[in-house]
CSV table of C-alpha atoms in Angstrom, one decimal:
chain,number,residue,atom,x,y,z
A,95,UNK,CA,-25.2,17.0,-4.7
A,96,UNK,CA,-24.1,13.9,-6.5
A,97,UNK,CA,-24.1,10.4,-5.0
A,98,UNK,CA,-21.7,7.6,-5.6
A,99,UNK,CA,-21.4,3.9,-5.1
A,100,UNK,CA,-18.4,2.4,-3.4
A,101,UNK,CA,-19.2,-1.2,-3.9
A,102,UNK,CA,-21.7,-1.8,-2.4
A,103,UNK,CA,-22.3,1.2,-0.1
A,104,UNK,CA,-23.7,4.6,-1.3
A,105,UNK,CA,-22.7,7.8,0.4
A,106,UNK,CA,-22.8,11.5,-0.7
A,107,UNK,CA,-19.6,12.3,-2.5
A,108,UNK,CA,-19.4,15.8,-1.2
A,109,UNK,CA,-19.6,14.6,2.3
A,110,UNK,CA,-16.8,12.0,1.8
A,111,UNK,CA,-14.6,14.6,0.0
A,112,UNK,CA,-15.0,17.0,2.9
A,113,UNK,CA,-14.3,14.4,5.6
A,114,UNK,CA,-11.3,13.1,3.8
A,115,UNK,CA,-9.7,16.4,3.2
A,116,UNK,CA,-9.0,17.2,6.9
A,117,UNK,CA,-5.4,17.6,8.2
A,118,UNK,CA,-2.0,17.0,6.8
A,119,UNK,CA,-2.9,14.3,4.3
A,120,UNK,CA,-1.6,14.4,0.8
A,121,UNK,CA,1.5,12.6,-0.4
A,122,UNK,CA,4.7,14.4,-0.2
A,123,UNK,CA,3.7,16.5,2.8
A,124,UNK,CA,1.4,19.2,1.5
A,125,UNK,CA,-0.5,21.0,4.3
A,126,UNK,CA,-4.2,20.5,3.8
A,127,UNK,CA,-7.3,21.9,5.3
A,128,UNK,CA,-10.9,21.0,4.7
A,129,UNK,CA,-12.8,23.3,2.4
A,130,UNK,CA,-16.1,21.9,3.6
A,131,UNK,CA,-18.6,20.3,1.2
A,132,UNK,CA,-17.5,20.4,-2.4
A,133,UNK,CA,-20.3,20.9,-4.9
A,134,UNK,CA,-19.7,20.4,-8.7
A,135,UNK,CA,-20.5,24.0,-9.3
A,136,UNK,CA,-17.7,25.1,-7.0
A,137,UNK,CA,-15.0,23.2,-8.8
A,138,UNK,CA,-14.0,26.3,-10.7
A,139,UNK,CA,-12.4,27.5,-7.5
A,140,UNK,CA,-8.7,26.4,-7.0
A,141,UNK,CA,-9.3,25.7,-3.3
A,142,UNK,CA,-12.2,23.4,-4.1
A,143,UNK,CA,-10.2,21.5,-6.7
A,144,UNK,CA,-7.4,21.1,-4.1
A,145,UNK,CA,-9.8,19.9,-1.5
A,146,UNK,CA,-11.2,17.3,-3.8
A,147,UNK,CA,-7.7,16.0,-4.6
A,148,UNK,CA,-6.8,16.1,-0.9
A,149,UNK,CA,-9.7,13.8,-0.3
A,150,UNK,CA,-8.3,11.3,-2.9
A,151,UNK,CA,-5.0,11.2,-1.1
A,152,UNK,CA,-6.7,10.7,2.3
A,153,UNK,CA,-8.8,7.8,0.9
A,154,UNK,CA,-5.7,6.2,-0.5
A,155,UNK,CA,-3.8,6.5,2.8
A,156,UNK,CA,-6.7,5.2,4.7
A,157,UNK,CA,-7.0,2.1,2.5
A,158,UNK,CA,-3.3,1.5,2.6
A,159,UNK,CA,-3.3,1.8,6.4
A,160,UNK,CA,-5.7,-1.2,6.8
A,161,UNK,CA,-4.2,-3.4,4.0
A,162,UNK,CA,-0.6,-2.9,5.1
A,163,UNK,CA,-1.3,-3.7,8.7
A,164,UNK,CA,-3.2,-6.9,8.2
A,165,UNK,CA,-1.1,-7.9,5.1
A,166,UNK,CA,2.0,-7.6,7.2
A,167,UNK,CA,0.7,-10.2,9.7
A,168,UNK,CA,-0.3,-12.7,7.0
A,169,UNK,CA,3.0,-12.2,5.1
A,170,UNK,CA,4.9,-12.7,8.4
A,171,UNK,CA,6.5,-9.3,8.4
A,172,UNK,CA,5.6,-9.3,12.1
A,173,UNK,CA,3.8,-11.8,14.4
A,174,UNK,CA,0.7,-11.6,16.6
A,175,UNK,CA,1.3,-10.3,20.1
A,176,UNK,CA,-2.1,-10.5,21.7
A,177,UNK,CA,-4.6,-7.8,20.8
A,178,UNK,CA,-7.9,-9.1,19.4
A,179,UNK,CA,-9.5,-5.7,19.3
A,180,UNK,CA,-11.3,-5.1,16.1
A,181,UNK,CA,-10.2,-1.5,16.2
A,182,UNK,CA,-6.5,-2.1,16.4
A,183,UNK,CA,-5.9,-5.8,16.4
A,184,UNK,CA,-6.2,-9.1,14.5
A,185,UNK,CA,-8.8,-11.8,14.5
A,186,UNK,CA,-8.2,-15.5,15.1
A,187,UNK,CA,-8.4,-16.2,11.4
A,188,UNK,CA,-5.9,-13.4,10.5
A,189,UNK,CA,-3.5,-14.8,13.1
A,190,UNK,CA,-3.5,-18.0,11.2
A,191,UNK,CA,-3.0,-16.4,7.8
A,192,UNK,CA,-6.6,-16.6,6.7
A,193,UNK,CA,-8.2,-13.7,5.0
A,194,UNK,CA,-12.0,-14.1,5.2
A,195,UNK,CA,-14.4,-11.7,3.6
A,196,UNK,CA,-16.6,-11.2,6.7
A,197,UNK,CA,-17.7,-7.9,8.2
A,198,UNK,CA,-15.2,-8.2,11.1
A,199,UNK,CA,-12.5,-9.8,9.0
A,200,UNK,CA,-11.4,-8.1,5.7
A,201,UNK,CA,-14.6,-6.5,4.5
A,202,UNK,CA,-13.3,-3.1,5.8
A,203,UNK,CA,-10.1,-3.5,3.8
A,204,UNK,CA,-12.1,-4.2,0.6
A,205,UNK,CA,-14.5,-1.3,1.2
A,206,UNK,CA,-11.7,1.2,1.9
A,207,UNK,CA,-9.6,0.1,-1.1
A,208,UNK,CA,-12.6,0.3,-3.4
A,209,UNK,CA,-13.6,3.7,-2.0
A,210,UNK,CA,-10.0,5.0,-2.6
A,211,UNK,CA,-10.4,3.9,-6.3
A,212,UNK,CA,-13.8,5.4,-6.7
A,213,UNK,CA,-13.2,8.7,-5.0
A,214,UNK,CA,-10.1,9.2,-7.2
A,215,UNK,CA,-11.6,8.1,-10.5
A,216,UNK,CA,-14.8,10.1,-10.0
A,217,UNK,CA,-12.8,13.1,-8.8
A,218,UNK,CA,-10.8,13.0,-12.1
A,219,UNK,CA,-14.0,12.9,-14.0
A,220,UNK,CA,-15.3,15.9,-12.2
A,221,UNK,CA,-12.0,17.8,-12.7
A,222,UNK,CA,-11.9,16.9,-16.4
A,223,UNK,CA,-15.4,18.3,-16.8
A,224,UNK,CA,-14.6,21.5,-15.0
A,225,UNK,CA,-11.1,22.2,-16.4
A,226,UNK,CA,-11.7,21.3,-20.0
A,227,UNK,CA,-8.6,21.8,-22.1
A,228,UNK,CA,-6.7,23.1,-19.0
A,229,UNK,CA,-6.9,19.6,-17.5
A,230,UNK,CA,-4.0,18.5,-19.8
A,231,UNK,CA,-1.5,20.8,-18.0
A,232,UNK,CA,-3.0,21.1,-14.6
A,233,UNK,CA,-0.8,20.1,-11.6
A,234,UNK,CA,-4.0,19.4,-9.6
A,235,UNK,CA,-5.1,17.0,-12.4
A,236,UNK,CA,-1.7,15.4,-12.4
A,237,UNK,CA,-1.9,14.6,-8.7
A,238,UNK,CA,-5.4,13.3,-9.0
A,239,UNK,CA,-4.3,10.9,-11.8
A,240,UNK,CA,-1.4,9.8,-9.7
A,241,UNK,CA,-3.9,8.9,-6.9
A,242,UNK,CA,-6.0,7.0,-9.4
A,243,UNK,CA,-2.9,5.0,-10.3
A,244,UNK,CA,-1.9,4.2,-6.8
A,245,UNK,CA,-5.4,3.3,-5.7
A,246,UNK,CA,-5.7,0.8,-8.5
A,247,UNK,CA,-2.2,-0.5,-7.9
A,248,UNK,CA,-3.2,-1.1,-4.2
A,249,UNK,CA,-6.1,-3.2,-5.5
A,250,UNK,CA,-4.1,-5.1,-8.0
A,251,UNK,CA,-1.4,-6.0,-5.6
A,252,UNK,CA,-3.6,-7.0,-2.7
A,253,UNK,CA,-7.0,-8.1,-3.9
A,254,UNK,CA,-7.6,-11.5,-5.4
A,255,UNK,CA,-9.9,-10.2,-8.0
A,256,UNK,CA,-11.1,-6.9,-9.5
A,257,UNK,CA,-14.6,-5.6,-9.3
A,258,UNK,CA,-15.4,-2.3,-10.9
A,259,UNK,CA,-18.5,-0.3,-9.8
A,260,UNK,CA,-20.8,-3.3,-9.2
A,261,UNK,CA,-19.7,-5.3,-12.2
A,262,UNK,CA,-18.6,-8.9,-12.3
A,263,UNK,CA,-15.4,-10.3,-10.8
A,264,UNK,CA,-12.5,-10.0,-13.1
A,265,UNK,CA,-8.8,-11.0,-13.0
A,266,UNK,CA,-6.6,-8.8,-10.8
A,267,UNK,CA,-4.6,-7.6,-13.8
A,268,UNK,CA,-7.6,-5.4,-14.6
A,269,UNK,CA,-6.6,-3.2,-11.7
A,270,UNK,CA,-3.1,-3.0,-13.0
A,271,UNK,CA,-4.4,-2.0,-16.4
A,272,UNK,CA,-6.4,0.8,-14.9
A,273,UNK,CA,-3.3,1.8,-12.9
A,274,UNK,CA,-1.0,1.9,-15.9
A,275,UNK,CA,-3.5,4.0,-17.9
A,276,UNK,CA,-3.8,6.5,-15.1
A,277,UNK,CA,-0.1,6.7,-14.5
A,278,UNK,CA,0.5,7.2,-18.3
A,279,UNK,CA,-1.8,10.1,-18.4
A,280,UNK,CA,-0.4,11.5,-15.2
A,281,UNK,CA,3.1,11.5,-16.8
A,282,UNK,CA,1.8,13.5,-19.7
A,283,UNK,CA,-0.1,16.0,-17.6
A,284,UNK,CA,2.6,16.4,-15.0
A,285,UNK,CA,5.2,17.0,-17.7
A,286,UNK,CA,3.0,19.6,-19.3
A,287,UNK,CA,2.5,21.2,-15.9
A,288,UNK,CA,6.2,21.2,-15.2
A,289,UNK,CA,5.8,19.2,-12.1
A,290,UNK,CA,8.8,16.9,-12.0
A,291,UNK,CA,8.0,15.3,-8.6
A,292,UNK,CA,4.6,14.1,-9.8
A,293,UNK,CA,6.0,12.9,-13.1
A,294,UNK,CA,8.5,10.8,-11.2
A,295,UNK,CA,5.8,9.5,-8.9
A,296,UNK,CA,3.8,8.4,-11.9
A,297,UNK,CA,6.7,6.8,-13.6
A,298,UNK,CA,7.6,4.9,-10.4
A,299,UNK,CA,4.0,3.8,-10.0
A,300,UNK,CA,3.8,2.7,-13.6
A,301,UNK,CA,7.0,0.7,-13.3
A,302,UNK,CA,5.5,-1.3,-10.4
A,303,UNK,CA,2.1,-1.6,-12.1
A,304,UNK,CA,3.8,-3.0,-15.2
A,305,UNK,CA,5.2,-5.8,-13.1
A,306,UNK,CA,1.6,-6.9,-12.5
A,307,UNK,CA,1.1,-6.9,-16.3
A,308,UNK,CA,4.2,-8.9,-17.0
A,309,UNK,CA,5.8,-6.0,-18.9
A,310,UNK,CA,9.3,-6.1,-17.6
A,311,UNK,CA,10.7,-4.2,-20.5
A,312,UNK,CA,8.3,-1.3,-19.8
A,313,UNK,CA,8.9,-1.6,-16.0
A,314,UNK,CA,12.6,-1.2,-16.4
A,315,UNK,CA,12.3,1.7,-18.8
A,316,UNK,CA,10.2,3.6,-16.2
A,317,UNK,CA,12.4,2.5,-13.3
A,318,UNK,CA,15.6,3.9,-14.9
A,319,UNK,CA,14.1,7.4,-15.0
A,320,UNK,CA,13.7,7.5,-11.2
A,321,UNK,CA,16.7,8.5,-9.1
A,322,UNK,CA,17.8,6.6,-6.0
A,323,UNK,CA,16.8,9.3,-3.5
A,324,UNK,CA,13.2,9.8,-4.8
A,325,UNK,CA,10.3,8.9,-2.5
A,326,UNK,CA,6.5,9.4,-2.8
A,327,UNK,CA,4.5,8.7,0.3
A,328,UNK,CA,1.1,8.3,1.8
A,329,UNK,CA,0.9,10.8,4.7
A,330,UNK,CA,-0.8,10.3,8.1
A,331,UNK,CA,-1.6,12.8,10.9
A,332,UNK,CA,-2.5,13.2,14.5
A,333,UNK,CA,-5.7,15.0,13.7
A,334,UNK,CA,-8.0,12.1,14.6
A,335,UNK,CA,-7.8,8.3,15.2
A,336,UNK,CA,-8.6,7.3,11.7
A,337,UNK,CA,-5.7,9.3,10.4
A,338,UNK,CA,-3.1,7.7,12.6
A,339,UNK,CA,-0.5,5.3,11.1
A,340,UNK,CA,-2.1,2.0,12.1
A,341,UNK,CA,1.1,0.0,12.2
A,342,UNK,CA,2.6,2.4,14.7
A,343,UNK,CA,-0.5,3.0,16.8
A,344,UNK,CA,-1.6,-0.6,17.0
A,345,UNK,CA,1.7,-1.3,18.7
A,346,UNK,CA,2.4,2.0,20.6
A,347,UNK,CA,1.5,0.6,24.0
A,348,UNK,CA,-1.2,3.3,24.4
A,349,UNK,CA,-2.7,0.7,25.1
A,350,UNK,CA,-2.1,-1.6,22.2
A,351,UNK,CA,0.7,-4.1,21.8
A,352,UNK,CA,-0.8,-5.9,18.8
A,353,UNK,CA,2.3,-7.3,17.0
A,354,UNK,CA,5.9,-8.3,17.5
A,355,UNK,CA,9.0,-8.8,15.4
A,356,UNK,CA,9.9,-11.7,17.7
A,357,UNK,CA,10.1,-15.1,15.9
A,358,UNK,CA,10.2,-13.5,12.5
A,359,UNK,CA,13.1,-13.2,10.0
A,360,UNK,CA,13.4,-9.5,10.9
A,361,UNK,CA,14.2,-10.2,14.6
A,362,UNK,CA,17.5,-12.0,13.9
A,363,UNK,CA,18.3,-10.1,10.8
A,364,UNK,CA,18.3,-6.7,12.6
A,365,UNK,CA,20.3,-8.2,15.5
A,366,UNK,CA,22.9,-9.5,13.1
A,367,UNK,CA,23.2,-6.5,10.8
A,368,UNK,CA,21.7,-3.4,12.4
A,369,UNK,CA,20.2,-2.6,9.0
A,370,UNK,CA,18.4,0.7,9.4
A,371,UNK,CA,15.6,-0.4,7.1
A,372,UNK,CA,14.3,-3.0,9.6
A,373,UNK,CA,14.6,-1.4,13.1
A,374,UNK,CA,12.9,-2.7,16.2
A,375,UNK,CA,13.3,-2.3,19.9
A,376,UNK,CA,12.1,-3.7,23.2
A,377,UNK,CA,10.7,-2.3,26.5
A,378,UNK,CA,12.0,-3.8,29.8
A,379,UNK,CA,8.8,-2.5,31.5
A,380,UNK,CA,6.6,-4.4,29.0
A,381,UNK,CA,8.6,-7.4,27.9
A,382,UNK,CA,5.6,-9.3,26.5
A,383,UNK,CA,2.6,-8.5,24.4
A,384,UNK,CA,-1.0,-8.9,25.6
A,385,UNK,CA,-0.9,-12.7,24.9
A,386,UNK,CA,2.4,-13.2,26.8
A,387,UNK,CA,4.7,-13.5,23.8
A,388,UNK,CA,7.9,-11.6,23.7
A,389,UNK,CA,7.2,-8.0,22.5
A,390,UNK,CA,9.8,-6.6,20.1
A,391,UNK,CA,8.2,-3.6,18.4
A,392,UNK,CA,9.0,-2.1,15.0
A,393,UNK,CA,10.5,1.4,15.0
A,394,UNK,CA,10.4,2.1,11.3
A,395,UNK,CA,7.3,4.1,12.0
A,396,UNK,CA,8.0,6.1,15.1
A,397,UNK,CA,4.8,8.2,15.6
A,398,UNK,CA,1.2,8.5,14.7
A,399,UNK,CA,2.0,10.7,11.6
A,400,UNK,CA,4.8,8.5,10.1
A,401,UNK,CA,4.3,8.3,6.4
A,402,UNK,CA,4.4,5.1,4.3
A,403,UNK,CA,6.2,4.9,1.0
A,404,UNK,CA,4.1,4.4,-2.1
A,405,UNK,CA,7.2,4.3,-4.3
A,406,UNK,CA,10.9,5.0,-4.1
A,407,UNK,CA,14.0,5.2,-6.2
A,408,UNK,CA,15.4,2.3,-4.2
A,409,UNK,CA,12.4,0.2,-5.2
A,410,UNK,CA,13.1,1.0,-8.8
A,411,UNK,CA,16.6,-0.4,-8.4
A,412,UNK,CA,15.1,-3.6,-7.2
A,413,UNK,CA,12.8,-3.8,-10.3
A,414,UNK,CA,16.0,-3.5,-12.4
A,415,UNK,CA,17.6,-6.3,-10.3
A,416,UNK,CA,14.6,-8.6,-10.7
A,417,UNK,CA,14.6,-8.1,-14.4
A,418,UNK,CA,18.3,-9.1,-14.5
A,419,UNK,CA,17.5,-12.2,-12.6
A,420,UNK,CA,14.7,-13.1,-15.0
A,421,UNK,CA,17.3,-12.8,-17.8
A,422,UNK,CA,19.6,-15.1,-16.0
A,423,UNK,CA,22.1,-12.4,-14.9
A,424,UNK,CA,22.7,-13.3,-11.3
A,425,UNK,CA,25.9,-11.3,-11.0
A,426,UNK,CA,24.3,-8.2,-12.4
A,427,UNK,CA,21.3,-8.5,-10.1
A,428,UNK,CA,23.5,-9.1,-7.0
A,429,UNK,CA,25.6,-6.0,-7.9
A,430,UNK,CA,22.4,-3.9,-7.8
A,431,UNK,CA,21.3,-5.4,-4.5
A,432,UNK,CA,24.7,-4.9,-2.9
A,433,UNK,CA,24.9,-1.2,-4.0
A,434,UNK,CA,21.6,-0.7,-2.1
A,435,UNK,CA,23.1,-2.4,0.9
A,436,UNK,CA,26.3,-0.4,0.8
A,437,UNK,CA,24.3,2.8,0.8
A,438,UNK,CA,22.8,1.9,4.1
A,439,UNK,CA,26.0,0.5,5.6
A,440,UNK,CA,25.3,-3.2,5.7
A,441,UNK,CA,27.5,-6.0,4.3
A,442,UNK,CA,27.1,-7.3,0.8
A,443,UNK,CA,25.2,-10.5,-0.1
A,444,UNK,CA,26.9,-13.5,-1.8
A,445,UNK,CA,25.4,-16.1,-4.1
A,446,UNK,CA,27.0,-18.9,-5.9
A,447,UNK,CA,24.1,-19.9,-8.1
A,448,UNK,CA,21.0,-18.4,-9.7
A,449,UNK,CA,18.8,-19.9,-7.1
A,450,UNK,CA,20.9,-18.4,-4.3
A,451,UNK,CA,20.8,-15.0,-6.1
A,452,UNK,CA,17.0,-15.2,-6.3
A,453,UNK,CA,16.7,-16.1,-2.6
A,454,UNK,CA,19.0,-13.2,-1.7
A,455,UNK,CA,16.9,-10.8,-3.9
A,456,UNK,CA,13.6,-12.0,-2.5
A,457,UNK,CA,14.9,-11.3,1.0
A,458,UNK,CA,16.3,-7.9,0.0
A,459,UNK,CA,13.0,-6.8,-1.5
A,460,UNK,CA,11.3,-7.8,1.8
A,461,UNK,CA,13.8,-5.7,3.7
A,462,UNK,CA,13.5,-2.7,1.5
A,463,UNK,CA,9.7,-2.6,1.4
A,464,UNK,CA,9.2,-3.9,5.0
A,465,UNK,CA,5.7,-2.9,6.4
A,466,UNK,CA,4.7,-0.9,3.2
A,467,UNK,CA,1.8,-3.2,2.1
A,468,UNK,CA,3.8,-4.8,-0.7
A,469,UNK,CA,5.0,-8.1,0.7
A,470,UNK,CA,1.9,-10.2,0.2
A,471,UNK,CA,1.9,-9.3,-3.5
A,472,UNK,CA,5.5,-10.3,-4.0
A,473,UNK,CA,5.0,-13.6,-2.3
A,474,UNK,CA,1.9,-14.3,-4.3
A,475,UNK,CA,3.4,-13.5,-7.7
A,476,UNK,CA,6.6,-15.5,-7.0
A,477,UNK,CA,4.5,-18.5,-5.9
A,478,UNK,CA,2.3,-18.2,-9.0
A,479,UNK,CA,5.2,-18.0,-11.3
A,480,UNK,CA,7.3,-20.7,-9.5
A,481,UNK,CA,10.4,-18.5,-9.5
A,482,UNK,CA,13.6,-20.0,-8.0
A,483,UNK,CA,14.8,-19.2,-4.5
A,484,UNK,CA,13.3,-19.5,-1.1
A,485,UNK,CA,11.1,-16.9,0.6
A,486,UNK,CA,8.6,-17.1,3.5
A,487,UNK,CA,6.7,-20.4,3.7
A,488,UNK,CA,3.1,-19.5,2.9
A,489,UNK,CA,1.7,-23.0,3.1
A,490,UNK,CA,-1.9,-22.7,4.4
A,491,UNK,CA,-1.8,-18.9,4.3
A,492,UNK,CA,-3.6,-16.7,2.0
A,493,UNK,CA,-1.8,-14.3,-0.3
A,494,UNK,CA,-4.5,-11.9,-1.3
A,495,UNK,CA,-7.7,-10.3,0.1
A,496,UNK,CA,-11.0,-11.7,-1.0
A,497,UNK,CA,-14.0,-9.7,-2.3
A,498,UNK,CA,-15.7,-8.2,0.7
A,499,UNK,CA,-18.9,-9.5,2.2
A,500,UNK,CA,-21.0,-6.4,1.6
A,501,UNK,CA,-19.9,-6.5,-2.1
A,502,UNK,CA,-20.8,-10.2,-2.3
A,503,UNK,CA,-24.2,-9.6,-0.6
A,504,UNK,CA,-25.2,-6.6,-2.7
A,505,UNK,CA,-23.6,-7.1,-6.2
A,506,UNK,CA,-25.9,-9.3,-8.4
A,507,UNK,CA,-23.0,-10.1,-10.7
A,508,UNK,CA,-21.2,-12.0,-7.9
A,509,UNK,CA,-21.5,-15.5,-6.4
A,510,UNK,CA,-23.0,-14.7,-2.9
A,511,UNK,CA,-22.3,-18.2,-1.6
A,512,UNK,CA,-18.6,-17.4,-1.1
């Protein structure tokens, strides 16, 4: 039995793989069951290979669960409604937009995101060793590589710095470089395997990773290959508490009422437009959250097993629109945005200047990707680049997750004083 290091904790890989493979867990709705402990010598069996990959998907979904929920609060996609429970709530610092590396703050987010990366990358190594030449055309290998890509994209978009297997702190773009490499290989392997769905998932993922590398030409090239109706999702299930969609369950009134759309942009926007991408509702029997604020609960995720998009064709259209804005083509970008709006039955946007077009685009991207763990990254990169157009005011609020406390305490290559 091999062992692994998910910075900085060590656990048996076969145990983690078995635990993570339970339930309906893989992206795109594959029905999964646990094969039990997976030993390297068993990887010649198709069911063992599938179980290993199921574990990768579960680890990614688990990490996204935590990052998306807390990131939504800090990015003002919803507001605090009064649950301070560590299990399904927010700390005082998080309520104020502060992401601290402490054990009861964002250390669990760091650990889960790093575990998702490690489980996927080591699983690919093991599959490569077992499959040999067959790896290059294996649909199982293609899915594993897709998970490597999305796990690294999650890190690149949400973590302030990259740390690889106990190494030094590096710029966040390193995670995007790993994501791009994994997606590129996944495109080749999925193509050879004849799996169009996974090839599109890899192209969509690579398009978004290339934004993090500043490669807008490459991002647009990939985006144009993905049709509007395509989606690739992280799946959740009702098998056990850790597999629930956290954004739903933390606000499902069973018993948690942790967050509210009240006082956010999305409250008034949905009232004004009825846009199906940002739905929320209220409960006359429970008009307030646990802190006494008005409780308007999101309904984008409507049960414990609601999936979260990892990529979509509609996101690809927004990549194309942003590239047009960066080239100074406000009219072209607005046409793309308004085509997306027309498809969901809401009125078009108008903009008289490039600044107004940027502001309209930034708002549209927030609407399209609402509660998908992507907003904090968008706000950070736009602030860093000084792009035109208003977005959420992030003054005094963090825009990325710090290196976790257990990593800081155990990794000799890091400054432990932080």
